[in-house]
Amino acid sequence: MTDLAAHDPSADFTTLRWLGDVDGHLELLDQTRLPIEVEYLPVRDVDVLFEAIRSLRVRGAPAIGIAAAYGVCLGLQSAATADESSFYQQLNATVKYLASSRPTAVNLFWALERMRLKAESLRGEFAPASLRAELLAESKRIHDEDRAMCRAIGMHGATLLQDGDGVLTHCNAGGLATGDYGTALALMYTAHEQGKKLKVFADETRPLLQGARLTAWELQHRGLDVTLICDNMAAQVMREGRIQKVVVGADRIAANGDAANKIGTYGVAVLAAAHNIPFYVAAPSSTFDLSLPSGDGIPIEQRDPREVTHGFGSSTAPAGVKVYNPAFDVTPARLIRGVICERGVISPVNADSIRSMLG
Ligand code: MRU
């Protein structure tokens, strides 16, 4: 455990990593402890990983997908000497279990399906012992590819940011939500590296405060100029002329460009439209779900009412009050000026432009 005050701000953090060989384990930066403590959680079995995903110790669409891919390797550790049919049964059970951890971020299902298909493609070719090594290599590839996609998103997206821009973001779509560099925050990191001076405004992001606890922490940690605001201040800050661009991440983007992201994102998009401020979504291709024609089909996670009534400890609402706590909302494509993915900027955002960019 590292006390934040004692933590060297120039030292980088690692959102997640695999330690050791096929019998090794996953290590996660426990995001529920930030910004108070930088604590790494060893994850040695699938139940611990399931809980970590559910309770947002690891969170953010790409990071959930990467963690789940490693989770498949954890789930197969006890199948090293299994016969082929038991090995595949265990694989399918692990995939099904992890797929039930959270419903909205499509990266979870994308990564699990990729692991399953990899194993299927090798059926009959490798004994379970060697198959496990192949699957660990596949999860590391998923992780490496995510890092590369984030860097590419940063390069394409930074061209949209001008020196001196005020940029608003919601939730956390940074290094903590991905392999290492983020999606929405990748634009800001890249622009910063290019010498552009940005003023980033981070919405605190009720109820779980990913903006305050995570985005403000990682931007500060990496030396960017960040100002924290409560969610209900965004309109005023826009009206004062402090925001020139809005950039957010996504958990799932439908074929027509409707994009699900953290609850409150849709409201920010409406505000941006009202103030004539371009609203961008940054996401890798693993976040697109082209099987859904529109955002109407995106499953929205409903979370524990206590996140609203007992945010971080004490009660802030009368006992027994009814609560509605959807964790995500869907921003319609018409409010999105562009989607930045690793292949470039999709704009205008519609089914044709998405299909021609993603192929
Ligand atoms: O509930 P969370 O914290 O997992 O929600 C995360 C978000 O909404 C992010 O903006 C999204 O996953 C994009 S991360 C690059």
XYZ file of C-alpha atoms and ligand atoms in Angstrom:
374
model
C 0.000 0.000 0.000
C 1.267 3.486 -0.836
C 0.051 6.636 0.843
C -0.836 9.146 -1.887
C 0.975 11.931 -0.066
C 4.118 9.811 -0.087
C 3.570 8.635 -3.650
C 6.018 10.016 -6.191
C 3.792 11.886 -8.660
C 6.285 11.338 -11.455
C 6.151 7.569 -11.001
C 3.536 6.042 -13.248
C 0.763 3.728 -12.128
C -0.222 0.399 -13.620
C -3.945 -0.200 -13.956
C -3.569 -3.958 -14.303
C -0.917 -6.513 -15.165
C -0.258 -10.217 -15.231
C 2.597 -11.406 -13.054
C 4.436 -14.658 -13.777
C 3.713 -17.449 -16.227
C 0.498 -19.434 -16.792
C 0.371 -20.230 -13.090
C 0.882 -16.564 -12.213
C -1.780 -14.061 -11.263
C -3.384 -10.745 -12.133
C -2.684 -7.583 -10.200
C -5.153 -4.681 -10.215
C -4.800 -1.142 -8.978
C -7.778 -1.070 -6.598
C -9.685 1.961 -7.897
C -12.107 2.001 -4.984
C -9.191 3.132 -2.779
C -8.159 6.083 -4.953
C -7.322 8.870 -4.422
C -6.546 8.107 -0.785
C -4.338 5.062 -1.320
C -2.511 3.474 -4.210
C -3.095 -0.158 -3.413
C -2.587 -3.136 -5.708
C -4.894 -6.111 -5.351
C -3.566 -9.587 -6.196
C -6.230 -11.561 -8.063
C -5.646 -15.293 -7.971
C -9.081 -16.653 -8.776
C -12.129 -15.864 -10.834
C -14.403 -15.140 -7.870
C -12.086 -12.376 -6.677
C -12.006 -10.964 -10.206
C -15.799 -11.121 -10.508
C -16.139 -9.141 -7.281
C -13.459 -6.668 -8.418
C -15.332 -5.973 -11.665
C -18.735 -5.748 -9.940
C -17.508 -3.376 -7.276
C -15.480 -1.240 -9.723
C -12.054 -2.055 -8.285
C -11.267 -2.421 -11.983
C -13.579 -0.404 -14.206
C -13.810 1.419 -17.512
C -14.838 -0.534 -20.598
C -11.423 -1.497 -22.060
C -9.898 -2.332 -18.649
C -12.838 -4.588 -17.802
C -12.299 -6.448 -21.087
C -8.569 -6.902 -20.497
C -9.148 -8.054 -16.912
C -11.745 -10.572 -18.087
C -9.335 -11.983 -20.691
C -6.785 -12.598 -17.935
C -9.653 -13.976 -15.843
C -10.141 -16.739 -18.403
C -6.506 -17.751 -17.782
C -7.139 -17.764 -14.025
C -10.229 -19.896 -14.520
C -8.222 -22.502 -16.431
C -5.396 -22.848 -13.919
C -7.078 -25.789 -12.263
C -7.655 -27.453 -15.662
C -3.972 -27.968 -16.488
C -4.275 -31.748 -16.376
C -7.913 -31.957 -17.484
C -8.958 -33.906 -20.570
C -10.003 -31.886 -23.589
C -13.716 -31.985 -22.971
C -13.434 -30.929 -19.288
C -11.008 -28.178 -20.296
C -13.488 -26.674 -22.749
C -16.348 -27.064 -20.271
C -14.330 -25.117 -17.707
C -13.476 -22.485 -20.301
C -17.129 -21.992 -21.220
C -18.210 -21.866 -17.574
C -15.567 -19.216 -16.812
C -16.587 -17.132 -19.828
C -20.276 -17.347 -18.883
C -19.593 -16.423 -15.263
C -17.411 -13.399 -16.053
C -19.896 -12.242 -18.702
C -22.486 -11.876 -15.933
C -20.361 -9.423 -13.923
C -21.530 -6.187 -15.623
C -23.906 -5.711 -18.586
C -23.154 -2.459 -20.410
C -19.510 -2.296 -21.516
C -19.333 -4.407 -24.654
C -15.549 -4.751 -24.325
C -16.195 -7.367 -21.640
C -18.133 -9.613 -24.043
C -15.790 -8.798 -26.913
C -12.706 -9.920 -24.953
C -14.370 -13.058 -23.573
C -15.587 -14.052 -27.023
C -12.143 -13.479 -28.468
C -10.631 -15.773 -25.809
C -13.281 -18.424 -26.464
C -12.785 -18.289 -30.229
C -9.011 -18.507 -29.794
C -9.410 -21.653 -27.712
C -11.870 -23.109 -30.233
C -9.490 -22.408 -33.106
C -6.848 -24.504 -31.335
C -9.120 -27.382 -30.364
C -7.487 -30.708 -31.109
C -4.175 -29.047 -31.929
C -2.853 -28.456 -28.402
C -3.110 -30.337 -25.125
C -4.690 -28.316 -22.261
C -1.265 -27.507 -20.755
C -0.067 -25.774 -23.938
C -3.495 -24.310 -24.643
C -3.243 -22.363 -21.401
C -0.005 -20.780 -22.614
C -1.663 -19.878 -25.925
C -4.562 -18.255 -24.084
C -2.289 -16.280 -21.785
C -0.483 -15.025 -24.901
C -3.865 -14.025 -26.369
C -4.830 -12.038 -23.267
C -1.478 -10.257 -23.357
C -2.142 -9.442 -27.020
C -5.528 -7.975 -26.082
C -3.762 -5.866 -23.463
C -0.966 -4.743 -25.843
C -3.427 -3.949 -28.617
C -5.453 -1.818 -26.219
C -2.351 0.194 -25.342
C -1.641 0.721 -29.034
C -5.261 1.677 -29.777
C -5.209 4.263 -26.977
C -2.006 5.819 -28.347
C -3.526 5.971 -31.843
C -6.743 7.524 -30.476
C -4.568 10.127 -28.753
C -2.736 10.953 -32.000
C -5.914 11.278 -34.095
C -7.853 13.130 -31.416
C -5.167 15.601 -30.372
C -5.542 17.308 -33.756
C -9.011 18.423 -32.585
C -7.632 20.244 -29.537
C -6.118 23.720 -29.814
C -3.566 25.361 -27.559
C -5.489 27.133 -24.787
C -8.688 25.052 -25.092
C -10.858 24.381 -22.080
C -11.901 20.724 -22.300
C -14.652 19.147 -20.237
C -14.763 15.414 -19.541
C -17.157 13.210 -17.613
C -16.394 10.068 -15.595
C -12.969 8.517 -16.173
C -11.855 7.464 -19.644
C -8.169 7.599 -18.806
C -5.300 5.268 -18.122
C -7.237 3.855 -15.189
C -9.986 2.718 -17.562
C -7.730 1.126 -20.180
C -4.422 -0.648 -20.769
C -2.478 2.489 -19.887
C -3.242 5.766 -21.663
C -6.967 6.189 -21.873
C -9.350 7.129 -24.656
C -10.823 10.574 -23.933
C -7.833 11.453 -21.761
C -5.445 10.133 -24.426
C -6.330 13.201 -26.523
C -5.378 15.433 -23.631
C -2.168 13.556 -22.822
C -1.074 13.654 -26.463
C -1.947 17.345 -26.885
C -0.061 18.068 -23.653
C 2.988 16.170 -24.957
C 2.753 18.263 -28.127
C 3.092 21.385 -26.006
C -0.542 22.524 -26.147
C -1.714 24.058 -22.914
C -5.183 22.791 -22.030
C -7.448 23.589 -19.136
C -9.262 20.383 -18.334
C -12.505 20.453 -16.362
C -13.481 17.161 -14.736
C -17.105 16.559 -13.770
C -17.090 14.843 -10.390
C -19.535 12.202 -11.769
C -22.100 11.267 -9.168
C -22.787 8.857 -7.600
C -19.413 7.083 -7.541
C -17.234 10.123 -8.272
C -15.010 8.604 -10.942
C -14.300 12.148 -12.176
C -13.228 13.452 -8.777
C -11.481 10.352 -7.463
C -9.914 9.056 -10.671
C -9.812 11.607 -13.513
C -8.682 14.504 -11.337
C -6.130 12.179 -9.714
C -4.605 10.839 -12.898
C -4.530 14.195 -14.723
C -2.879 15.834 -11.740
C -0.534 12.877 -11.427
C 0.546 13.339 -15.063
C 1.003 17.092 -14.778
C -2.069 18.450 -16.610
C -4.001 21.524 -15.529
C -7.237 20.098 -14.115
C -10.141 21.765 -12.338
C -12.779 19.705 -10.593
C -16.426 20.761 -10.813
C -19.663 19.260 -9.494
C -21.819 17.794 -12.261
C -24.427 20.523 -11.851
C -21.839 23.242 -12.573
C -21.163 22.200 -16.178
C -23.829 24.509 -17.683
C -22.499 27.533 -15.844
C -18.888 26.762 -16.765
C -19.910 26.453 -20.426
C -21.909 29.678 -20.273
C -18.877 31.469 -18.869
C -17.029 30.465 -22.072
C -14.515 28.233 -20.322
C -15.202 25.114 -22.408
C -14.267 24.805 -26.091
C -14.560 20.990 -26.449
C -16.171 18.125 -24.579
C -14.510 14.706 -24.828
C -15.824 11.558 -23.164
C -15.312 7.797 -23.474
C -17.922 5.130 -24.214
C -18.990 1.730 -22.956
C -20.825 0.669 -26.082
C -21.451 2.370 -29.423
C -24.304 1.108 -31.588
C -24.120 0.805 -35.386
C -25.740 4.246 -35.850
C -23.300 5.976 -33.460
C -25.528 6.242 -30.382
C -23.066 5.932 -27.508
C -23.575 4.631 -23.968
C -21.332 6.132 -21.327
C -21.463 6.960 -17.620
C -24.755 8.373 -16.370
C -24.774 12.110 -16.905
C -22.979 12.022 -20.250
C -26.207 12.553 -22.186
C -26.950 15.646 -20.113
C -23.476 17.010 -20.854
C -24.055 16.415 -24.592
C -27.344 18.335 -24.459
C -25.619 21.195 -22.644
C -22.791 21.195 -25.171
C -25.315 21.417 -28.037
C -27.095 24.300 -26.265
C -23.796 26.197 -26.053
C -22.601 25.224 -29.538
C -19.610 23.326 -28.139
C -18.360 20.280 -30.094
C -18.966 17.031 -28.217
C -16.605 14.124 -29.029
C -16.552 10.467 -28.020
C -13.236 8.588 -27.968
C -13.300 4.785 -28.049
C -11.422 1.839 -29.567
C -13.088 -0.440 -32.117
C -13.642 -3.010 -29.335
C -16.292 -0.623 -27.923
C -18.486 -0.743 -31.047
C -21.407 -3.153 -31.082
C -22.495 -3.247 -34.699
C -25.086 -5.914 -33.897
C -27.241 -3.182 -32.360
C -28.847 -0.834 -34.919
C -29.304 1.925 -32.324
C -28.627 2.778 -28.696
C -32.146 1.641 -27.742
C -30.821 -1.913 -27.523
C -27.910 -1.156 -25.176
C -28.472 -2.791 -21.770
C -28.192 -0.220 -18.998
C -26.760 -1.459 -15.724
C -28.884 -0.710 -12.651
C -26.842 -0.431 -9.470
C -27.360 -0.600 -5.736
C -29.535 2.278 -4.403
C -27.072 2.656 -1.536
C -24.596 4.194 -3.978
C -27.020 7.141 -4.093
C -28.198 7.202 -0.487
C -24.923 6.304 1.243
C -22.192 7.702 -1.003
C -18.892 6.854 0.660
C -20.181 6.127 4.132
C -22.763 8.292 5.819
C -26.393 8.484 4.832
C -27.338 11.474 2.683
C -31.038 10.639 2.182
C -33.996 9.695 4.362
C -34.243 6.000 5.206
C -36.568 4.111 2.890
C -36.660 6.726 0.116
C -37.166 5.286 -3.388
C -34.040 5.487 -5.549
C -33.396 5.037 -9.264
C -29.732 4.377 -10.070
C -28.961 3.666 -13.737
C -25.184 3.571 -14.178
C -25.154 4.625 -17.844
C -27.102 6.658 -20.370
C -27.123 6.835 -24.146
C -26.137 9.941 -26.080
C -27.817 10.036 -29.501
C -25.470 10.182 -32.483
C -26.931 13.526 -33.600
C -25.336 15.193 -30.559
C -21.881 13.729 -31.271
C -19.584 15.807 -33.524
C -17.123 12.964 -33.986
C -16.058 9.563 -32.669
C -12.308 9.158 -32.389
C -11.181 5.569 -32.757
C -7.737 4.092 -33.443
C -8.295 4.384 -37.198
C -9.211 8.065 -37.238
C -12.061 10.467 -36.586
C -15.537 9.356 -37.646
C -17.511 12.455 -38.567
C -20.364 12.931 -39.256
C -21.456 10.141 -36.935
C -23.893 7.796 -38.658
C -24.224 4.171 -39.728
C -22.502 4.759 -43.104
C -19.472 6.620 -41.756
C -19.032 4.064 -38.959
C -19.264 1.138 -41.368
C -16.780 2.682 -43.769
C -14.268 3.447 -40.973
C -14.555 0.064 -39.253
C -15.021 -2.004 -42.366
O -18.899 2.424 -14.194
P -17.560 2.673 -14.831
O -16.646 3.474 -13.967
O -16.933 1.395 -15.331
O -17.912 3.562 -16.102
C -16.857 3.917 -16.955
C -17.236 4.846 -18.030
O -18.378 5.191 -18.207
C -16.147 5.251 -18.976
O -16.356 6.547 -19.454
C -16.116 4.285 -20.171
O -16.024 2.975 -19.728
C -15.015 4.573 -21.120
S -13.449 4.103 -20.484
C -12.260 4.376 -21.640
